[in-house]
Coordinates of C-alpha atoms in Angstrom, one line a residue:
M1 CA 94.1 123.9 103.6
F2 CA 97.2 124.8 105.3
E3 CA 100.2 122.7 105.7
F4 CA 99.7 123.0 109.7
I5 CA 96.3 120.8 109.1
R6 CA 97.9 118.5 106.8
T7 CA 100.6 117.9 109.4
H8 CA 98.2 117.3 111.8
Q9 CA 96.0 115.1 110.1
R10 CA 99.0 112.9 109.4
L11 CA 100.0 112.9 113.2
M12 CA 96.9 111.7 114.0
Q13 CA 97.0 108.8 111.4
I14 CA 99.9 107.7 113.3
F15 CA 98.8 108.5 116.7
L16 CA 95.2 107.9 116.5
A17 CA 93.8 105.5 113.6
I18 CA 95.1 102.4 115.2
I19 CA 93.4 103.3 118.6
I20 CA 89.6 102.6 117.9
V21 CA 89.4 100.9 121.7
P22 CA 86.2 100.5 123.4
S23 CA 85.3 102.7 126.1
F24 CA 85.7 100.2 128.7
A25 CA 89.3 100.2 128.0
F26 CA 90.2 103.3 129.9
V27 CA 91.4 103.9 133.3
G28 CA 88.7 104.9 135.7
I29 CA 85.7 104.1 133.7
G30 CA 84.0 101.8 135.8
S31 CA 81.3 104.4 137.3
Y32 CA 80.0 107.4 135.7
K33 CA 80.3 109.0 139.1
S34 CA 80.6 112.9 138.7
F35 CA 83.6 112.7 141.0
G36 CA 82.7 116.3 142.3
D37 CA 83.9 117.9 138.9
D38 CA 81.6 120.4 136.8
A39 CA 78.7 118.4 134.8
N40 CA 80.0 120.2 132.1
T41 CA 83.1 118.0 131.9
I42 CA 83.0 115.1 129.7
A43 CA 86.4 113.3 131.0
K44 CA 89.5 114.2 132.8
I45 CA 92.7 113.3 131.0
D46 CA 96.1 113.9 133.3
G47 CA 94.1 116.0 136.0
K48 CA 92.7 118.0 133.1
P49 CA 89.2 118.4 132.0
L50 CA 87.6 117.8 128.5
T51 CA 84.8 119.7 128.2
Q52 CA 81.4 119.1 126.4
Q53 CA 82.3 122.5 124.2
E54 CA 85.5 121.2 123.6
F55 CA 84.0 117.8 122.4
D56 CA 81.1 119.9 120.2
N57 CA 84.1 121.7 118.9
A58 CA 85.7 118.7 117.4
V59 CA 82.2 117.2 116.1
R60 CA 81.6 120.4 114.6
N61 CA 85.0 120.2 112.9
Q62 CA 85.0 116.9 112.0
L63 CA 81.5 117.3 110.3
D64 CA 82.6 120.3 108.5
N65 CA 85.7 117.9 107.2
Y66 CA 83.2 115.2 105.8
R67 CA 80.8 117.9 104.2
Q68 CA 83.7 119.5 102.3
R69 CA 84.9 116.0 101.2
L70 CA 81.6 114.1 100.4
G71 CA 79.8 117.4 99.2
A72 CA 76.5 116.7 97.9
Q73 CA 76.4 113.1 99.0
F74 CA 77.4 114.3 102.6
D75 CA 74.5 113.2 104.8
Q76 CA 74.7 114.3 109.0
K77 CA 72.5 111.6 109.7
M78 CA 75.5 108.8 109.1
F79 CA 77.6 110.6 111.8
D80 CA 75.0 110.7 114.2
T81 CA 75.7 107.4 115.7
P82 CA 77.3 106.1 119.3
E83 CA 80.2 104.6 117.5
F84 CA 81.1 107.7 115.6
K85 CA 81.1 110.0 118.8
Q86 CA 82.8 107.2 120.8
N87 CA 85.5 107.5 118.6
L88 CA 85.9 110.6 118.5
L89 CA 86.2 111.0 121.9
D90 CA 88.6 108.0 122.2
Q91 CA 91.0 110.0 119.8
L92 CA 90.7 113.3 121.9
I93 CA 91.7 111.2 125.0
A94 CA 94.4 109.8 123.4
E95 CA 95.9 113.2 122.2
R96 CA 95.7 114.6 125.3
A97 CA 97.2 111.7 127.1
I98 CA 100.2 112.1 124.5
A99 CA 100.1 116.0 124.5
A100 CA 100.5 115.6 128.6
E101 CA 103.5 112.8 127.8
V102 CA 105.3 115.7 125.8
V103 CA 104.8 118.1 128.8
R104 CA 106.2 115.6 131.1
S105 CA 109.4 114.7 129.4
H106 CA 110.0 118.2 128.3
L107 CA 110.4 117.5 124.5
T108 CA 110.1 120.5 122.3
V109 CA 111.9 121.9 118.6
S110 CA 114.4 124.0 118.2
D111 CA 113.3 127.8 117.1
A112 CA 115.7 127.3 114.2
L113 CA 113.4 124.1 112.8
L114 CA 110.5 125.8 113.4
Q115 CA 111.5 129.0 111.5
R116 CA 112.5 126.7 108.4
V117 CA 109.4 125.0 108.5
I118 CA 107.4 128.2 108.6
K119 CA 109.6 129.4 105.9
E120 CA 109.1 126.4 103.6
Q121 CA 105.3 126.5 104.2
F122 CA 104.5 130.1 103.5
G123 CA 107.3 131.1 101.6
G124 CA 107.5 128.4 98.6
E125 CA 110.5 129.1 96.6
G126 CA 109.9 132.8 96.8
A127 CA 110.4 135.5 99.6
F128 CA 108.8 134.9 102.9
D129 CA 105.9 137.9 103.0
M130 CA 104.9 138.6 106.5
E131 CA 101.6 140.0 106.0
R132 CA 100.9 137.2 103.7
Y133 CA 101.4 134.8 106.6
K134 CA 99.5 136.9 109.1
S135 CA 96.5 137.9 106.9
I136 CA 96.4 133.7 106.0
L137 CA 96.5 132.8 109.6
A138 CA 93.8 135.6 110.6
A139 CA 91.5 134.0 108.1
Q140 CA 91.7 131.0 110.1
G141 CA 91.6 133.0 113.6
M142 CA 95.0 132.7 114.3
T143 CA 97.7 134.8 115.5
P144 CA 101.5 134.0 114.6
T145 CA 102.1 133.3 118.2
M146 CA 99.1 130.9 118.3
Y147 CA 100.5 129.2 115.1
D148 CA 104.1 128.9 116.2
Q149 CA 102.7 127.4 119.5
R150 CA 100.5 124.7 117.7
L151 CA 103.2 124.2 114.8
R152 CA 105.8 123.5 117.7
R153 CA 103.8 120.9 119.3
D154 CA 102.7 119.2 115.9
L155 CA 107.0 118.9 115.1
T156 CA 107.0 117.6 118.7
L157 CA 104.7 114.8 118.1
Q158 CA 106.2 114.0 115.0
Q159 CA 109.2 113.2 116.6
L160 CA 107.8 111.1 119.2
G161 CA 105.9 109.2 116.8
N162 CA 108.8 108.6 114.6
A163 CA 110.7 107.5 117.4
I164 CA 108.3 105.2 118.8
Q165 CA 107.8 103.6 115.7
A166 CA 111.3 103.2 114.7
T167 CA 111.4 100.6 117.4
G168 CA 109.0 98.5 115.3
F169 CA 110.5 95.8 113.2
A170 CA 109.8 92.1 112.3
P171 CA 112.7 89.4 111.9
R172 CA 113.9 88.6 108.5
A173 CA 112.3 85.1 109.2
V174 CA 109.2 86.1 109.9
A175 CA 108.7 88.2 107.0
K176 CA 110.3 85.7 104.8
T177 CA 107.8 83.2 105.9
L178 CA 104.6 85.4 105.8
S179 CA 106.0 86.4 102.3
D180 CA 106.2 82.9 101.2
I181 CA 102.8 82.1 102.2
G182 CA 101.5 85.0 100.1
A183 CA 103.5 83.9 96.8
Q184 CA 102.2 80.2 97.4
E185 CA 101.1 78.5 94.3
R186 CA 98.2 75.5 94.1
E187 CA 97.3 74.0 90.7
V188 CA 93.5 73.7 91.2
Q189 CA 91.0 72.3 89.2
E190 CA 87.2 73.7 89.1
L191 CA 83.9 72.0 88.5
L192 CA 81.3 75.0 88.6
L193 CA 77.3 74.1 89.2
P194 CA 75.6 77.3 87.7
V195 CA 72.5 77.9 89.7
A196 CA 71.1 78.9 86.1
D197 CA 70.8 74.9 85.7
F198 CA 68.7 74.2 88.4
V199 CA 66.2 77.2 87.7
P200 CA 64.1 74.6 85.7
Q201 CA 63.8 72.1 88.3
V202 CA 62.0 75.0 90.7
K203 CA 58.3 75.1 91.1
V204 CA 57.2 78.7 92.7
S205 CA 53.5 78.4 94.5
D206 CA 51.4 81.4 95.3
D207 CA 52.0 80.4 98.9
M208 CA 55.6 80.7 98.9
V209 CA 55.0 84.0 96.9
K210 CA 52.8 85.1 99.8
A211 CA 55.0 84.0 102.3
F212 CA 57.9 85.9 101.2
Y213 CA 55.9 89.0 100.7
D214 CA 54.7 88.7 104.1
K215 CA 58.2 88.1 105.6
N216 CA 59.8 90.9 103.6
A217 CA 57.2 93.5 103.9
K218 CA 59.9 96.5 104.3
F219 CA 61.4 95.5 100.9
F220 CA 57.7 96.7 99.6
E221 CA 57.3 99.9 101.4
V222 CA 56.5 103.4 99.3
P223 CA 57.8 106.1 101.8
E224 CA 55.8 109.0 102.3
Q225 CA 55.4 111.6 99.8
A226 CA 54.9 115.4 99.5
K227 CA 54.7 117.8 96.6
I228 CA 55.9 120.9 98.1
E229 CA 56.2 124.8 97.7
Y230 CA 59.2 126.7 98.9
V231 CA 60.9 130.3 99.0
V232 CA 64.2 130.7 100.0
F233 CA 65.5 134.1 101.4
N234 CA 69.2 135.0 101.6
S235 CA 72.1 137.4 100.9
D236 CA 71.8 137.2 97.2
S237 CA 67.7 138.2 97.6
V238 CA 69.0 141.4 99.7
L239 CA 71.9 141.7 97.2
S240 CA 69.3 142.1 94.0
Q241 CA 67.5 144.9 95.7
I242 CA 70.5 147.1 96.4
S243 CA 71.9 149.6 94.1
V244 CA 75.0 152.1 94.2
T245 CA 75.3 155.3 92.4
D246 CA 78.9 156.6 90.9
A247 CA 79.2 159.0 93.9
D248 CA 78.8 156.3 96.3
V249 CA 81.7 154.2 94.6
A250 CA 84.0 157.2 94.1
A251 CA 83.3 158.4 97.7
Y252 CA 84.6 154.8 99.2
Y253 CA 87.8 155.0 96.5
N254 CA 89.1 158.0 97.8
A255 CA 88.2 157.2 101.4
N256 CA 90.2 153.6 101.1
Q257 CA 92.9 154.5 98.5
A258 CA 95.5 152.6 100.7
G259 CA 93.3 149.7 99.7
F260 CA 93.8 149.9 95.7
T261 CA 97.5 150.6 96.4
T262 CA 100.2 148.3 94.9
P263 CA 103.0 149.1 97.9
E264 CA 106.7 149.9 97.2
S265 CA 108.8 146.8 96.5
R266 CA 112.4 146.9 97.4
R267 CA 115.0 144.0 96.9
A268 CA 118.1 143.7 98.9
A269 CA 121.2 142.5 99.6
H270 CA 123.7 142.5 102.1
V271 CA 127.6 141.5 103.0
L272 CA 127.4 140.2 106.9
V273 CA 130.4 140.2 108.8
A274 CA 129.4 138.1 111.7
L275 CA 129.7 138.6 115.6
K276 CA 129.1 135.7 118.1
K277 CA 126.7 136.4 121.1
G278 CA 128.4 138.3 123.9
A279 CA 131.3 139.2 121.7
S280 CA 134.2 141.5 123.4
A281 CA 134.1 145.4 122.8
A282 CA 137.5 144.8 120.8
E283 CA 135.6 141.9 118.8
V284 CA 132.9 144.3 117.9
A285 CA 135.3 147.3 117.0
A286 CA 137.2 144.9 114.9
A287 CA 134.2 143.7 112.9
K288 CA 132.5 147.1 112.4
A289 CA 136.6 148.4 110.9
K290 CA 136.2 145.3 108.5
A291 CA 132.5 145.9 107.5
E292 CA 133.3 149.9 106.9
A293 CA 136.1 148.8 104.7
I294 CA 134.1 146.8 103.0
V295 CA 131.5 150.1 102.6
A296 CA 134.4 152.0 101.3
E297 CA 135.4 149.3 98.5
L298 CA 131.8 149.2 97.7
R299 CA 131.0 153.0 97.3
K300 CA 134.2 152.9 95.0
A301 CA 132.8 150.0 92.6
P302 CA 129.0 149.5 93.3
A303 CA 128.5 147.1 90.5
D304 CA 130.9 144.5 92.4
F305 CA 128.9 143.9 95.2
A306 CA 127.8 140.4 94.2
K307 CA 131.3 139.4 93.8
V308 CA 132.2 141.0 97.0
A309 CA 129.4 139.5 98.8
K310 CA 130.6 135.9 97.6
T311 CA 133.9 136.4 98.9
K312 CA 133.5 138.1 101.7
S313 CA 130.2 138.0 103.5
D314 CA 129.5 135.4 106.9
D315 CA 126.0 134.6 105.5
A316 CA 126.8 131.8 103.7
V317 CA 123.2 131.1 102.4
S318 CA 123.0 134.5 100.7
A319 CA 126.5 134.9 99.6
E320 CA 126.3 131.9 96.7
Q321 CA 123.3 134.5 95.5
G322 CA 125.7 137.7 95.4
G323 CA 124.2 138.9 99.1
D324 CA 120.6 138.4 98.0
L325 CA 117.9 138.9 100.0
D326 CA 114.9 138.8 98.2
I327 CA 112.2 141.2 98.2
V328 CA 112.2 142.8 101.5
T329 CA 108.5 142.8 103.7
K330 CA 108.0 144.1 107.1
G331 CA 109.1 142.1 109.9
A332 CA 111.3 139.6 107.4
L333 CA 114.7 141.4 108.6
P334 CA 116.1 142.7 111.6
A335 CA 114.6 146.0 112.3
P336 CA 117.7 147.8 112.0
V337 CA 118.5 146.2 108.6
E338 CA 114.7 147.0 107.9
A339 CA 114.9 150.5 108.6
A340 CA 118.3 151.2 106.8
V341 CA 117.0 149.0 103.5
M342 CA 113.7 151.5 103.3
K343 CA 115.9 154.7 103.2
L344 CA 118.7 153.6 100.5
K345 CA 118.0 154.3 96.8
Q346 CA 118.5 151.8 94.2
G347 CA 122.3 151.0 94.0
E348 CA 123.2 153.4 97.2
I349 CA 125.4 151.5 99.4
S350 CA 124.4 151.9 103.0
D351 CA 126.9 152.4 106.1
A352 CA 128.0 149.6 108.5
V353 CA 124.7 148.3 110.0
Q354 CA 124.7 146.4 113.4
S355 CA 122.2 144.1 114.2
E356 CA 122.4 140.9 116.5
Y357 CA 124.1 139.2 113.9
G358 CA 126.8 141.7 113.4
F359 CA 127.5 144.2 110.9
H360 CA 126.0 145.0 107.6
V361 CA 126.8 146.5 104.3
L362 CA 123.4 146.7 102.3
T363 CA 122.2 147.9 98.9
V364 CA 118.8 147.8 97.0
T365 CA 119.0 145.9 94.1
A366 CA 115.1 146.4 92.4
L367 CA 112.8 149.5 93.4
K368 CA 109.6 149.3 92.4
P369 CA 107.3 152.5 93.5
A370 CA 104.1 152.3 94.8
V371 CA 101.4 152.4 92.5
V372 CA 97.8 153.5 92.3
K373 CA 95.0 151.6 90.6
P374 CA 92.7 154.3 88.4
L375 CA 89.0 154.1 90.0
D376 CA 88.1 153.2 86.2
E377 CA 89.9 149.4 86.8
V378 CA 88.5 149.3 90.6
K379 CA 84.9 150.6 90.2
T380 CA 83.3 146.8 89.7
E381 CA 85.2 145.7 92.3
V382 CA 84.2 148.8 94.7
A383 CA 80.6 148.5 93.7
A384 CA 80.3 144.8 94.5
V385 CA 81.5 145.5 98.1
L386 CA 79.5 148.7 98.5
K387 CA 76.7 146.3 97.6
K388 CA 77.4 143.7 100.3
Q389 CA 78.0 146.1 102.5
K390 CA 74.2 147.8 102.2
A391 CA 73.2 144.0 102.0
A392 CA 74.4 143.1 105.1
K393 CA 73.0 146.3 107.2
K394 CA 69.3 145.5 105.2
Y395 CA 69.5 142.0 105.6
S396 CA 68.5 142.0 109.4
E397 CA 65.2 144.0 108.6
M398 CA 64.1 141.7 105.5
A399 CA 64.6 138.8 107.6
E400 CA 62.5 139.7 110.3
T401 CA 59.8 140.6 107.3
F402 CA 59.8 137.1 105.8
S403 CA 60.4 135.7 109.1
N404 CA 57.0 137.6 110.1
T405 CA 55.1 137.1 106.5
V406 CA 55.3 133.5 106.5
Y407 CA 53.8 133.2 109.7
E408 CA 51.0 135.7 110.1
Q409 CA 50.1 134.8 106.4
A410 CA 50.3 130.9 106.6
D411 CA 47.9 130.1 104.1
S412 CA 50.2 130.9 101.0
L413 CA 53.8 131.8 100.3
K414 CA 52.7 134.4 97.3
P415 CA 52.4 137.3 99.9
V416 CA 56.0 136.9 101.0
A417 CA 57.0 136.3 97.6
D418 CA 55.5 139.6 96.3
K419 CA 56.7 141.8 99.3
L420 CA 60.4 140.6 99.0
G421 CA 60.4 139.6 95.2
L422 CA 61.3 136.2 96.0
K423 CA 60.1 133.0 93.7
I424 CA 58.0 130.5 94.8
E425 CA 59.6 127.0 93.7
T426 CA 58.1 123.7 94.0
A427 CA 59.7 119.9 94.3
V428 CA 57.9 116.4 94.1
N429 CA 58.6 113.6 95.9
V430 CA 59.9 115.1 98.9
S431 CA 60.3 112.8 101.9
R432 CA 60.8 114.0 105.6
T433 CA 64.5 112.8 105.2
P434 CA 67.2 114.1 103.4
G435 CA 68.4 112.4 100.3
P436 CA 71.2 112.2 98.0
A437 CA 69.4 112.5 95.1
A438 CA 68.1 116.3 95.9
G439 CA 71.5 116.9 96.4
A440 CA 72.1 120.6 97.6
A441 CA 68.9 121.7 96.9
P442 CA 67.5 124.6 99.6
Y443 CA 64.5 122.3 100.8
N444 CA 66.8 119.2 101.3
N445 CA 68.0 119.9 104.7
A446 CA 67.4 118.2 108.1
K447 CA 65.9 121.0 110.3
F448 CA 63.7 122.3 107.2
L449 CA 62.1 118.9 106.5
T450 CA 61.3 118.4 110.1
A451 CA 59.3 121.1 110.3
L452 CA 57.6 120.7 106.7
F453 CA 56.6 117.5 108.0
S454 CA 55.5 118.4 111.2
N455 CA 51.7 117.0 112.3
E456 CA 50.3 120.6 111.9
S457 CA 52.0 121.0 108.1
I458 CA 50.4 118.3 107.1
S459 CA 47.1 118.2 108.3
S460 CA 46.5 122.2 107.6
K461 CA 49.1 122.6 105.0
R462 CA 50.0 126.0 106.1
N463 CA 53.2 127.6 105.9
T464 CA 56.3 126.3 108.0
E465 CA 57.9 128.7 110.2
A466 CA 60.8 130.5 108.4
V467 CA 64.0 127.9 109.1
E468 CA 67.8 128.6 108.9
T469 CA 69.1 126.0 106.9
A470 CA 72.6 127.6 106.2
P471 CA 74.3 130.8 107.6
S472 CA 72.0 134.0 106.2
T473 CA 69.8 131.4 104.4
L474 CA 66.4 131.0 105.4
V475 CA 64.0 128.7 103.9
A476 CA 59.7 128.8 104.3
G477 CA 57.9 126.0 102.7
R478 CA 54.0 124.0 102.9
I479 CA 52.6 120.8 101.8
V480 CA 50.5 121.2 98.7
E481 CA 49.5 117.5 98.1
F482 CA 50.7 114.7 101.0
K483 CA 50.9 110.8 100.2
P484 CA 51.4 108.7 103.2
A485 CA 53.5 105.9 103.7
S486 CA 51.9 102.7 102.1
K487 CA 52.8 99.0 101.0
R488 CA 52.9 98.0 97.3
P489 CA 49.9 95.4 96.9
L490 CA 51.1 91.8 95.9
A491 CA 50.0 91.6 92.6
E492 CA 52.2 94.7 91.7
V493 CA 55.5 92.7 93.0
D494 CA 54.2 89.2 92.4
A495 CA 56.2 88.7 89.3
A496 CA 59.7 90.2 91.0
I497 CA 59.0 88.0 94.1
R498 CA 58.8 85.1 91.7
Q499 CA 62.0 85.7 90.5
R500 CA 63.6 86.3 93.6
V501 CA 62.4 83.2 94.9
T502 CA 63.1 81.4 92.1
M503 CA 67.0 82.0 92.4
E504 CA 67.1 81.4 95.6
E505 CA 65.6 77.8 95.5
A506 CA 67.9 77.1 92.6
A507 CA 70.8 78.3 94.5
K508 CA 69.7 75.9 97.3
L509 CA 69.6 72.7 94.9
A510 CA 72.8 73.9 93.6
A511 CA 74.6 74.0 96.9
K512 CA 72.9 70.3 97.8
A513 CA 74.3 68.8 94.5
G514 CA 77.7 70.6 95.2
A515 CA 78.0 69.2 98.6
D516 CA 77.2 65.7 97.2
K517 CA 79.4 65.7 94.6
L518 CA 82.2 67.0 97.4
A519 CA 81.7 64.2 99.8
A520 CA 81.9 61.6 96.5
F521 CA 85.2 63.5 95.6
K522 CA 87.0 63.2 98.9
K523 CA 86.2 59.8 98.7
S524 CA 87.5 59.0 95.3
G525 CA 90.1 61.4 94.7
D526 CA 88.5 61.5 91.2
A527 CA 89.2 64.2 88.4
A528 CA 86.5 63.2 86.2
G529 CA 84.3 66.4 85.3
F530 CA 86.8 69.1 86.5
A531 CA 88.2 71.6 84.0
A532 CA 92.0 72.0 82.9
A533 CA 94.2 72.5 85.9
K534 CA 95.6 76.1 86.2
L535 CA 98.2 77.7 88.7
V536 CA 96.8 80.3 91.1
S537 CA 98.0 82.1 93.8
R538 CA 96.7 85.0 95.9
S539 CA 98.1 88.0 93.4
K540 CA 97.1 85.5 90.3
P541 CA 93.6 84.0 90.7
E542 CA 93.1 83.2 87.4
G543 CA 89.6 84.1 86.9
I544 CA 88.4 82.1 90.0
N545 CA 86.0 83.9 92.2
G546 CA 87.5 85.7 95.2
L547 CA 85.5 83.9 97.6
A548 CA 86.3 80.7 96.2
M549 CA 90.1 81.7 95.9
Q550 CA 89.9 82.5 99.9
E551 CA 88.8 78.7 100.6
I552 CA 91.0 77.8 97.7
M553 CA 94.2 79.0 99.9
K554 CA 92.9 78.1 103.3
A555 CA 92.4 74.6 102.2
D556 CA 94.4 72.1 104.4
T557 CA 96.9 70.6 101.5
T558 CA 98.9 67.7 103.9
K559 CA 97.3 65.4 102.0
L560 CA 96.7 65.8 98.5
P561 CA 94.5 66.1 96.1
A562 CA 92.6 67.9 98.7
Y563 CA 88.8 69.4 97.7
V564 CA 87.2 72.5 98.2
G565 CA 83.4 73.5 98.1
V566 CA 82.0 77.2 97.9
D567 CA 78.8 78.3 97.9
V568 CA 79.2 81.6 95.3
P569 CA 76.3 84.0 95.8
G570 CA 74.8 84.6 92.6
M571 CA 76.7 82.2 90.3
G572 CA 75.9 78.7 91.9
Y573 CA 78.2 76.3 93.6
G574 CA 81.7 75.7 92.9
V575 CA 83.8 72.2 93.9
Y576 CA 87.6 72.7 93.4
R577 CA 90.2 70.0 93.2
I578 CA 93.9 70.9 94.6
S579 CA 96.6 68.9 93.0
K580 CA 99.9 70.5 93.6
V581 CA 101.2 73.1 96.1
Q582 CA 104.6 75.0 95.3
Q583 CA 106.6 78.3 95.7
P584 CA 107.2 80.2 92.5
A585 CA 110.2 79.2 90.5
V586 CA 111.4 82.7 90.0
Q587 CA 111.3 85.0 93.6
D588 CA 110.2 88.5 93.3
E589 CA 112.5 90.6 95.1
E590 CA 110.5 93.7 94.8
R591 CA 107.6 92.3 96.2
R592 CA 109.2 91.0 98.8
K593 CA 111.0 93.9 99.8
A594 CA 107.8 95.6 99.6
E595 CA 105.9 92.8 101.9
A596 CA 108.6 93.4 104.6
E597 CA 108.0 97.1 104.9
Q598 CA 104.5 96.3 104.9
I599 CA 104.8 94.0 108.1
N600 CA 107.2 96.1 109.9
N601 CA 104.8 98.8 109.5
I602 CA 102.3 96.6 111.2
V603 CA 104.5 95.9 114.1
A604 CA 105.4 99.7 114.1
Q605 CA 101.8 100.6 114.4
Q606 CA 101.4 97.9 117.3
E607 CA 104.2 99.4 119.0
M608 CA 102.3 102.7 118.9
H609 CA 99.5 101.2 120.1
D610 CA 100.6 99.7 123.0
Y611 CA 102.8 103.3 124.1
I612 CA 99.4 105.0 123.7
E613 CA 97.8 102.8 126.0
L614 CA 100.5 103.0 128.5
L615 CA 100.0 107.0 128.0
K616 CA 96.4 106.5 129.0
Q617 CA 97.3 104.8 132.0
K618 CA 99.6 107.1 132.9
A619 CA 97.1 110.1 132.6
K620 CA 94.8 108.1 134.6
V621 CA 91.9 108.8 132.4
K622 CA 88.6 108.9 134.0
I623 CA 85.4 109.3 131.9
L624 CA 82.8 111.7 133.7
K625 CA 79.8 111.5 131.8
P626 CA 78.2 108.7 129.2
I627 CA 79.0 109.7 125.6
A628 CA 75.8 108.9 124.5
S629 CA 74.6 112.1 126.2
A630 CA 76.9 114.4 123.8
T631 CA 74.7 115.1 121.3
V632 CA 76.3 115.7 117.8
V633 CA 75.9 119.4 116.6
E634 CA 74.4 120.2 113.5
V635 CA 76.7 121.7 110.9
K636 CA 75.3 124.7 109.2

């Protein structure tokens, strides 16, 4: 993933993660009238439309992101919800409102900062490679101009976000008070009534079992299942039937030798005599004369180039490196400088070369000639390329054959398997919804399963149509055996229900006994039956259950001893006696400092939230279409 994507995600966390706001909070959302706008427009922000296509693209990008993160655990139905759509719409609206404010306020970043960030992102510790930079962007469907615009916007948003959040801070007194609350210690004694102690008192009748069975029918449902056969046709199916000859490989190699050539590599250095913009003719002449003097000096002693560069070059960065400009790539240097470097032999000193920065004295410090890889070295690679090219041409033809055959000979998958050399696979316990257990299995696809479990497919057990489950991947299948949804009989689940009901009833008895004890302790202030006292805090629960700790730390301690009763699911009922409240004797200053920073971050986030709400109002957001009408597009 490229750095600009990470930058964008960080910005969106700052700008958007805190603004999951109900749709009715937006300006102008009171009515879903069209306002005379295009029916394709979902919303208008600052007078500009947010279209259905833009929303769909945003959904697709989000789902792609989740698919990559979750892998086999990805289930698109998790995201096909009104909440997912609404949250995404809220984010898009906020992003547009912020962008509108950036334009209104004429916010931008300098070219120098933009160039520095790009070099850091794509150059690393080595040289900046313009061709690599362009190819990386091209793989993402972007040009350098497009990337520059996007990065400039993201850097501007980052500056804006930092400026707003910097205004948010909490007073020290507030931070100290909150920190004191978090560090507070309470001396506690515990009296636990385990649920297991009450199990012998429980008698579960047949009527109780039957009532639980009837009330919780969904717990005992067995979903419909099927045993299926299926075949997969994809690019690999085509590749397995493609062959290329040595003559094909040789012909491709000869026609595309440039692709197997490691280009010439030149490392250059320079001494710069700088010129400011708008320099006078006299200043230009003086700079040129100085550069020509350096040329004469270096031609007498080329080996002193690095030493001369350190003492006489006006390029402070390269001068420290003896004038080194690193490996020269196309477009990385001013055109006159690049042209001069390409003409030099290794160690040769150039004439004075003028550019927009001044006059350069150049040399080539290292030169590696172009090298062509021999055919034997790239033969396998070329063969693979040719096979893919031939397969791409043949795929459409074979895909049509696949689709026609599974439809025309629908009683079996054998004809299509024999015709195209495919393997018939089987799967059992398949249900109509994708499941995590099946992972990335070809049949574990919502679109295919919908076709497979159609009424016609279930009743006739004929082939499904060819379903595209992924790019260049078709799947067809048929149901061999079908088991409709059913309910497990009561006799089969009787023992499990009795155990469940027993524990529920025992928990009720424990809670009742605990509540009685709690009431008695509150009257008497007694400590009889409690365990030894222990000092606990929010960060040090000392083995006390989390639910109980919440109640202990919330308890009113204006009068001590104080008592708290807690129903702890699965364990029983706990009664807790609080006899002392205090601050720790030794203060953890590092913890306090970290907590103060967290509090300031929360305040800063609230500042950002309020600022974005203001920007939404300024942008006069109008919702033109209910988000429920927007459909989550299936990602393939």
